[in-house]
mmCIF file of C-alpha atoms in Angstrom:
data_model
loop_
_atom_site.group_PDB
_atom_site.id
_atom_site.type_symbol
_atom_site.label_atom_id
_atom_site.label_comp_id
_atom_site.label_asym_id
_atom_site.label_seq_id
_atom_site.Cartn_x
_atom_site.Cartn_y
_atom_site.Cartn_z
ATOM 1 C CA MET A 1 -0.012 0.026 -0.014
ATOM 2 C CA GLN A 2 1.314 3.452 -0.940
ATOM 3 C CA PRO A 3 1.707 6.127 1.754
ATOM 4 C CA ILE A 4 -0.999 8.826 1.402
ATOM 5 C CA ILE A 5 1.626 11.452 0.626
ATOM 6 C CA ALA A 6 2.697 9.438 -2.488
ATOM 7 C CA VAL A 7 -0.888 8.938 -3.608
ATOM 8 C CA LEU A 8 -1.645 12.651 -3.309
ATOM 9 C CA GLU A 9 1.544 13.521 -5.224
ATOM 10 C CA GLU A 10 0.494 11.098 -7.940
ATOM 11 C CA VAL A 11 -2.988 12.697 -8.121
ATOM 12 C CA ARG A 12 -1.489 16.201 -8.255
ATOM 13 C CA THR A 13 0.952 15.319 -11.068
ATOM 14 C CA SER A 14 -1.581 13.355 -13.168
ATOM 15 C CA THR A 15 -4.714 15.419 -12.620
ATOM 16 C CA PRO A 16 -7.177 12.549 -13.109
ATOM 17 C CA LEU A 17 -10.580 13.377 -14.628
ATOM 18 C CA VAL A 18 -13.136 11.935 -12.214
ATOM 19 C CA HIS A 19 -16.630 11.165 -13.485
ATOM 20 C CA CYS A 20 -18.938 11.907 -10.521
ATOM 21 C CA MET A 21 -22.471 10.637 -10.333
ATOM 22 C CA THR A 22 -23.567 11.856 -6.962
ATOM 23 C CA ASN A 23 -26.855 12.417 -5.164
ATOM 24 C CA THR A 24 -28.382 15.882 -5.099
ATOM 25 C CA VAL A 25 -26.993 16.752 -1.651
ATOM 26 C CA VAL A 26 -23.170 16.472 -2.317
ATOM 27 C CA PRO A 27 -22.059 17.555 -5.832
ATOM 28 C CA GLU A 28 -20.470 20.821 -4.806
ATOM 29 C CA ILE A 29 -18.648 19.266 -1.810
ATOM 30 C CA THR A 30 -17.458 16.364 -3.930
ATOM 31 C CA ALA A 31 -16.182 18.657 -6.637
ATOM 32 C CA ASN A 32 -14.421 20.909 -4.232
ATOM 33 C CA VAL A 33 -12.751 18.040 -2.437
ATOM 34 C CA LEU A 34 -11.489 16.592 -5.736
ATOM 35 C CA LEU A 35 -10.269 20.065 -6.884
ATOM 36 C CA ALA A 36 -8.424 20.504 -3.525
ATOM 37 C CA ILE A 37 -6.381 17.304 -3.985
ATOM 38 C CA GLY A 38 -5.599 18.044 -7.699
ATOM 39 C CA ALA A 39 -8.186 16.074 -9.544
ATOM 40 C CA ALA A 40 -10.584 17.347 -12.190
ATOM 41 C CA PRO A 41 -14.238 16.523 -11.340
ATOM 42 C CA ALA A 42 -16.980 16.208 -13.971
ATOM 43 C CA MET A 43 -20.578 15.893 -12.923
ATOM 44 C CA ILE A 44 -22.135 13.870 -15.767
ATOM 45 C CA ASP A 45 -25.336 11.940 -15.029
ATOM 46 C CA LEU A 46 -27.398 12.110 -18.143
ATOM 47 C CA PRO A 47 -27.923 8.557 -19.432
ATOM 48 C CA GLU A 48 -27.129 9.627 -22.995
ATOM 49 C CA GLU A 49 -23.598 10.792 -21.875
ATOM 50 C CA ALA A 50 -22.847 8.768 -18.746
ATOM 51 C CA GLY A 51 -21.676 5.598 -20.478
ATOM 52 C CA ILE A 52 -19.578 7.558 -23.063
ATOM 53 C CA PHE A 53 -17.925 9.708 -20.342
ATOM 54 C CA ALA A 54 -17.237 6.776 -17.975
ATOM 55 C CA GLY A 55 -15.023 5.290 -20.721
ATOM 56 C CA ILE A 56 -13.163 8.570 -21.189
ATOM 57 C CA ALA A 57 -12.653 9.548 -17.466
ATOM 58 C CA SER A 58 -9.722 8.367 -15.398
ATOM 59 C CA ALA A 59 -12.124 7.063 -12.657
ATOM 60 C CA LEU A 60 -15.791 6.848 -11.813
ATOM 61 C CA LEU A 61 -17.598 7.712 -8.503
ATOM 62 C CA ILE A 62 -21.240 6.544 -8.042
ATOM 63 C CA ASN A 63 -23.185 7.720 -4.988
ATOM 64 C CA VAL A 64 -26.630 6.093 -4.993
ATOM 65 C CA GLY A 65 -28.285 8.402 -2.489
ATOM 66 C CA ASN A 66 -31.296 10.455 -3.497
ATOM 67 C CA GLY A 67 -31.051 9.832 -7.275
ATOM 68 C CA SER A 68 -33.686 10.044 -9.842
ATOM 69 C CA ALA A 69 -34.778 7.276 -12.175
ATOM 70 C CA GLU A 70 -32.888 9.037 -14.890
ATOM 71 C CA GLN A 71 -29.648 9.186 -12.819
ATOM 72 C CA HIS A 72 -30.065 5.497 -11.906
ATOM 73 C CA ARG A 73 -30.290 4.718 -15.636
ATOM 74 C CA GLY A 74 -27.103 6.700 -16.237
ATOM 75 C CA MET A 75 -25.347 4.880 -13.417
ATOM 76 C CA ARG A 76 -26.346 1.505 -14.977
ATOM 77 C CA LEU A 77 -24.725 2.607 -18.141
ATOM 78 C CA ALA A 78 -21.638 4.112 -16.636
ATOM 79 C CA ALA A 79 -20.536 1.103 -14.441
ATOM 80 C CA PRO A 80 -20.249 -1.350 -17.386
ATOM 81 C CA ALA A 81 -18.526 1.373 -19.460
ATOM 82 C CA ALA A 82 -15.993 1.948 -16.807
ATOM 83 C CA GLU A 83 -15.423 -1.803 -16.431
ATOM 84 C CA ALA A 84 -15.032 -2.250 -20.201
ATOM 85 C CA ALA A 85 -12.466 0.596 -20.254
ATOM 86 C CA GLY A 86 -10.549 -0.837 -17.283
ATOM 87 C CA ARG A 87 -11.258 2.277 -15.169
ATOM 88 C CA PRO A 88 -11.361 2.173 -11.321
ATOM 89 C CA TRP A 89 -14.597 3.109 -9.789
ATOM 90 C CA VAL A 90 -16.044 3.604 -6.302
ATOM 91 C CA LEU A 91 -19.603 2.859 -5.106
ATOM 92 C CA ASP A 92 -21.013 4.849 -2.167
ATOM 93 C CA PRO A 93 -23.991 2.661 -1.221
ATOM 94 C CA VAL A 94 -26.075 5.240 0.636
ATOM 95 C CA ALA A 95 -29.049 3.469 2.318
ATOM 96 C CA VAL A 96 -28.444 0.222 0.476
ATOM 97 C CA GLY A 97 -30.032 -2.548 2.379
ATOM 98 C CA ALA A 98 -32.718 -0.274 3.902
ATOM 99 C CA LEU A 99 -34.324 0.794 0.648
ATOM 100 C CA PRO A 100 -35.243 -1.691 -2.089
ATOM 101 C CA ILE A 101 -34.614 0.506 -5.181
ATOM 102 C CA ARG A 102 -31.169 1.458 -4.027
ATOM 103 C CA THR A 103 -30.362 -2.139 -3.089
ATOM 104 C CA ALA A 104 -31.407 -3.393 -6.515
ATOM 105 C CA LEU A 105 -29.347 -0.608 -8.160
ATOM 106 C CA ALA A 106 -26.182 -1.532 -6.058
ATOM 107 C CA ARG A 107 -26.575 -5.183 -7.030
ATOM 108 C CA ASP A 108 -26.791 -4.201 -10.671
ATOM 109 C CA LEU A 109 -23.726 -1.970 -10.364
ATOM 110 C CA LEU A 110 -21.586 -4.488 -8.457
ATOM 111 C CA ALA A 111 -22.180 -6.973 -11.306
ATOM 112 C CA HIS A 112 -19.817 -4.688 -13.224
ATOM 113 C CA ARG A 113 -17.051 -4.228 -10.766
ATOM 114 C CA PRO A 114 -13.543 -4.303 -12.278
ATOM 115 C CA ARG A 115 -10.715 -6.344 -10.843
ATOM 116 C CA PRO A 116 -10.060 -5.482 -7.208
ATOM 117 C CA SER A 117 -7.473 -2.754 -6.571
ATOM 118 C CA ALA A 118 -6.754 -0.142 -4.033
ATOM 119 C CA ALA A 119 -8.737 2.468 -6.126
ATOM 120 C CA THR A 120 -11.816 0.190 -6.757
ATOM 121 C CA ARG A 121 -13.892 -0.528 -3.757
ATOM 122 C CA PRO A 122 -17.255 0.280 -2.202
ATOM 123 C CA ARG A 123 -17.233 3.057 0.256
ATOM 124 C CA SER A 124 -19.652 2.770 3.081
ATOM 125 C CA TRP A 125 -20.626 2.482 6.740
ATOM 126 C CA ALA A 126 -20.649 -1.052 8.059
ATOM 127 C CA SER A 127 -24.325 -1.662 7.692
ATOM 128 C CA GLN A 128 -24.318 -0.275 4.076
ATOM 129 C CA GLY A 129 -21.250 -2.375 3.131
ATOM 130 C CA SER A 130 -22.796 -5.524 4.602
ATOM 131 C CA ALA A 131 -26.035 -4.921 2.759
ATOM 132 C CA ALA A 132 -24.205 -4.198 -0.511
ATOM 133 C CA ALA A 133 -22.124 -7.394 -0.153
ATOM 134 C CA ALA A 134 -25.256 -9.371 0.509
ATOM 135 C CA ALA A 135 -27.125 -7.802 -2.427
ATOM 136 C CA ALA A 136 -24.186 -8.520 -4.758
ATOM 137 C CA SER A 137 -23.793 -12.170 -3.721
ATOM 138 C CA THR A 138 -27.437 -13.203 -3.546
ATOM 139 C CA PRO A 139 -29.610 -13.564 -6.707
ATOM 140 C CA PRO A 140 -32.784 -11.380 -6.330
ATOM 141 C CA THR A 141 -35.088 -14.416 -6.634
ATOM 142 C CA THR A 142 -33.479 -16.144 -3.683
ATOM 143 C CA ARG A 143 -33.213 -13.244 -1.270
ATOM 144 C CA ARG A 144 -35.045 -13.583 2.043
ATOM 145 C CA ARG A 145 -35.861 -10.918 4.610
ATOM 146 C CA ARG A 146 -33.270 -10.535 7.285
ATOM 147 C CA SER A 147 -34.097 -11.051 10.923
ATOM 148 C CA THR A 148 -30.897 -9.258 11.930
ATOM 149 C CA PRO A 149 -29.496 -5.908 10.801
ATOM 150 C CA PRO A 150 -27.125 -6.182 7.866
ATOM 151 C CA SER A 151 -24.117 -5.098 10.026
ATOM 152 C CA THR A 152 -24.384 -8.312 12.013
ATOM 153 C CA SER A 153 -24.694 -10.706 9.142
ATOM 154 C CA PRO A 154 -22.520 -13.783 9.562
ATOM 155 C CA GLY A 155 -19.583 -14.091 7.169
ATOM 156 C CA VAL A 156 -19.373 -10.280 6.327
ATOM 157 C CA THR A 157 -16.763 -8.228 7.988
ATOM 158 C CA ALA A 158 -17.114 -4.437 7.830
ATOM 159 C CA ARG A 159 -15.744 -1.668 10.031
ATOM 160 C CA ARG A 160 -17.086 1.709 10.760
ATOM 161 C CA SER A 161 -14.514 4.527 10.560
ATOM 162 C CA PRO A 162 -14.854 6.721 13.615
ATOM 163 C CA SER A 163 -13.345 9.693 11.862
ATOM 164 C CA ARG A 164 -15.818 9.902 9.080
ATOM 165 C CA ALA A 165 -19.385 11.401 9.186
ATOM 166 C CA PRO A 166 -22.166 9.374 7.384
ATOM 167 C CA SER A 167 -22.593 10.137 3.755
ATOM 168 C CA THR A 168 -25.861 11.470 2.424
#
């Protein structure tokens, strides 16, 4: 694993173009953070452009919180395009496991995950990560209701970072 200083220096020298598909609450914050570390954010969520742009960008960020049906359609086109282009991508599974539409969307997106790497991983709280893992590994026709919260599911280990506030 590279030290954070080396990663930041690499970002600053390469200025990666990051395709951001965020919920309606965080686009300005996301763009400002990416600009602050030296990346170039692009907020592209139209379905007609999302798949094309995901193949052009250096990386893809998908945040499934508070999205519209049109944004979800764009996300479903962007993930396979990023996978086909070999681009790293991050899934922020906001409220996955608690809400059925977001859970189904996360399952669809995770079917297009590229090879594991340090830059390609879901980002979440413990309960969201557990729910996303369960959604990705269980076909929708065989899923059963849980009697325990997703964060206590056997076989799934997730940790909550005390230094990070929940995403919206």
